[in-house]
């Protein structure tokens, strides 16, 4: 799986259609081949946001050297999650920065999308996963960026603000994290 920077938001991605596909991808993480990876088909994937559910096309590329295929995910997707990166970040912001309860978060989301199937179990899973990745995310900022969290940082809300400030500089946190760290953001 390769996470790559595409159109800024899912709506642009959907509007542009195949015109937004795809930056040419070089380099295979499997075998170290440095040349161009070849297109190898598409598959569809559901993406859930605060505003709705969408079906998007995901390109697969193939390494001509080792024949391994890779999905080329847009930066707004989190591997193995249907909820978009920005939706998860928004929900974590409501929880850790604003201190909202799960019921308050659900009512906020229902204002945007009354059909949203988000529930407390999903919120709890996002909450627990973020807490479990806390030290790894701190390490990412300390070693891979110019943002240096305090070594004794224990405030989850401040770390969420670091991620948001990174995104505001038009740098994809998800793509940068994928490139620098041994596991995907939010992977178990």
Coordinates of N, CA and C in Angstrom, one line a residue, residues 26-97:
X26 N 7.0 6.0 -8.4 CA 8.3 5.4 -8.6 C 8.7 4.7 -7.4
X27 N 9.4 3.5 -7.5 CA 10.0 2.8 -6.3 C 9.0 1.8 -5.7
X28 N 9.6 0.6 -5.5 CA 8.8 -0.5 -4.9 C 9.4 -0.7 -3.5
X29 N 8.5 -0.6 -2.5 CA 9.0 -0.8 -1.1 C 9.3 -2.3 -0.8
X30 N 8.8 -3.1 -1.7 CA 9.0 -4.6 -1.5 C 10.4 -5.0 -1.9
X31 N 10.8 -4.6 -3.1 CA 12.1 -5.1 -3.6 C 13.2 -4.1 -3.8
X32 N 12.8 -2.8 -3.6 CA 13.7 -1.7 -3.8 C 13.9 -1.2 -5.2
X33 N 13.2 -1.7 -6.1 CA 13.2 -1.3 -7.5 C 12.9 0.2 -7.5
X34 N 13.7 1.0 -8.3 CA 13.6 2.5 -8.3 C 12.8 3.0 -9.5
X35 N 12.5 2.2 -10.4 CA 11.8 2.7 -11.6 C 10.3 2.9 -11.4
X36 N 9.7 3.2 -12.6 CA 8.2 3.5 -12.6 C 7.4 2.2 -12.3
X37 N 6.4 2.3 -11.5 CA 5.5 1.3 -11.2 C 4.3 1.4 -12.3
X38 N 3.8 0.3 -12.8 CA 2.8 0.3 -13.8 C 1.4 0.1 -13.3
X39 N 0.5 0.8 -14.0 CA -0.9 0.7 -13.6 C -1.4 -0.7 -13.7
X40 N -2.2 -1.2 -12.8 CA -2.6 -2.6 -12.8 C -4.0 -2.7 -12.4
X41 N -4.9 -1.8 -12.7 CA -6.3 -1.9 -12.5 C -6.7 -1.0 -11.3
X42 N -8.0 -1.1 -11.0 CA -8.7 -0.3 -10.0 C -9.6 -1.2 -9.1
X43 N -9.9 -0.7 -8.0 CA -11.0 -1.3 -7.2 C -11.7 -0.1 -6.5
X44 N -12.9 -0.4 -6.1 CA -13.7 0.6 -5.4 C -13.7 0.4 -3.9
X45 N -13.7 1.6 -3.3 CA -13.7 1.6 -1.8 C -14.7 2.6 -1.3
X46 N -15.4 2.3 -0.2 CA -16.2 3.2 0.5 C -15.4 4.1 1.4
X47 N -15.8 5.4 1.4 CA -15.2 6.4 2.3 C -16.3 7.1 3.0
X48 N -16.3 7.1 4.4 CA -17.3 7.7 5.2 C -16.7 9.0 5.7
X49 N -17.4 10.1 5.5 CA -17.0 11.4 6.1 C -18.2 11.9 6.9
X50 N -18.0 13.0 7.6 CA -19.1 13.6 8.4 C -20.3 14.0 7.5
X51 N -20.0 14.3 6.2 CA -21.0 14.8 5.3 C -21.7 13.7 4.5
X52 N -21.2 12.5 4.4 CA -21.8 11.4 3.7 C -20.8 10.3 3.4
X53 N -21.4 9.3 2.7 CA -20.6 8.1 2.3 C -20.4 8.2 0.8
X54 N -19.2 7.9 0.3 CA -18.8 8.0 -1.1 C -18.1 6.7 -1.5
X55 N -18.2 6.4 -2.8 CA -17.5 5.3 -3.4 C -16.4 5.9 -4.3
X56 N -15.2 5.5 -4.0 CA -14.1 6.1 -4.9 C -13.3 4.9 -5.5
X57 N -12.6 5.3 -6.6 CA -11.8 4.3 -7.3 C -10.4 4.4 -6.7
X58 N -9.8 3.3 -6.5 CA -8.4 3.2 -6.0 C -7.6 2.5 -7.0
X59 N -6.5 3.2 -7.4 CA -5.6 2.6 -8.4 C -4.7 1.6 -7.8
X60 N -4.4 0.5 -8.5 CA -3.4 -0.5 -8.1 C -2.3 -0.4 -9.1
X61 N -1.0 -0.4 -8.6 CA 0.2 -0.4 -9.5 C 0.9 -1.7 -9.2
X62 N 1.8 -2.0 -10.2 CA 2.5 -3.3 -10.1 C 4.0 -3.0 -10.4
X63 N 4.8 -3.6 -9.6 CA 6.3 -3.5 -9.8 C 6.7 -4.5 -10.9
X64 N 7.4 -3.9 -12.0 CA 7.8 -4.8 -13.1 C 8.9 -5.8 -12.6
X65 N 9.6 -5.5 -11.5 CA 10.7 -6.3 -11.1 C 10.2 -7.5 -10.3
X66 N 9.5 -7.3 -9.2 CA 9.1 -8.4 -8.3 C 7.6 -8.8 -8.5
X67 N 6.9 -8.1 -9.3 CA 5.5 -8.4 -9.7 C 4.5 -8.1 -8.5
X68 N 5.0 -7.5 -7.4 CA 4.1 -7.1 -6.3 C 3.2 -6.0 -6.7
X69 N 1.9 -6.1 -6.3 CA 1.0 -5.0 -6.5 C 0.8 -4.2 -5.3
X70 N 0.6 -2.9 -5.5 CA 0.4 -1.9 -4.4 C -0.9 -1.1 -4.7
X71 N -1.7 -0.9 -3.7 CA -2.8 0.1 -3.8 C -2.3 1.5 -3.6
X72 N -2.7 2.4 -4.5 CA -2.2 3.8 -4.4 C -3.4 4.6 -3.7
X73 N -3.3 4.7 -2.4 CA -4.4 5.4 -1.7 C -4.2 6.9 -1.6
X74 N -5.3 7.6 -1.9 CA -5.3 9.1 -1.6 C -5.0 9.4 -0.2
X75 N -4.3 10.5 0.1 CA -3.9 10.8 1.4 C -5.0 11.0 2.4
X76 N -6.2 11.2 2.0 CA -7.3 11.4 2.9 C -7.9 10.0 3.4
X77 N -7.3 8.9 2.9 CA -7.8 7.6 3.4 C -6.8 7.1 4.4
X78 N -7.3 6.3 5.4 CA -6.5 5.6 6.3 C -6.6 4.1 6.0
X79 N -5.4 3.4 5.8 CA -5.5 2.0 5.4 C -6.4 1.2 6.4
X80 N -7.3 0.4 5.8 CA -8.1 -0.5 6.5 C -9.2 0.2 7.4
X81 N -9.5 1.4 7.1 CA -10.6 2.2 7.8 C -11.5 2.7 6.7
X82 N -12.8 2.7 6.9 CA -13.7 3.3 6.0 C -13.8 4.8 6.3
X83 N -13.7 5.2 7.5 CA -13.7 6.6 7.8 C -12.5 7.3 7.3
X84 N -12.7 8.5 6.7 CA -11.6 9.3 6.2 C -10.6 9.8 7.3
X85 N -9.4 10.1 6.9 CA -8.4 10.6 7.8 C -9.0 11.9 8.5
X86 N -9.6 12.8 7.7 CA -10.1 14.1 8.2 C -11.3 13.9 9.1
X87 N -12.1 12.9 8.8 CA -13.2 12.6 9.7 C -12.7 12.1 11.1
X88 N -11.8 11.2 11.0 CA -11.2 10.7 12.3 C -10.5 11.8 13.1
X89 N -9.8 12.7 12.4 CA -9.1 13.8 13.0 C -10.1 14.8 13.6
X90 N -11.2 15.0 12.9 CA -12.3 15.9 13.5 C -12.9 15.3 14.7
X91 N -13.2 14.0 14.7 CA -13.8 13.3 15.8 C -12.8 13.3 17.0
X92 N -11.5 13.1 16.8 CA -10.5 13.2 17.9 C -10.4 14.6 18.4
X93 N -10.5 15.6 17.5 CA -10.5 17.0 17.9 C -11.6 17.3 18.9
X94 N -12.8 16.9 18.5 CA -14.0 17.1 19.4 C -13.8 16.4 20.8
X95 N -13.2 15.2 20.8 CA -13.0 14.5 22.0 C -11.9 15.1 22.9
X96 N -10.7 15.2 22.3 CA -9.5 15.6 23.1 C -9.2 17.1 23.2
X97 N -9.6 17.9 22.3 CA -9.4 19.3 22.3 C -10.6 20.0 23.0

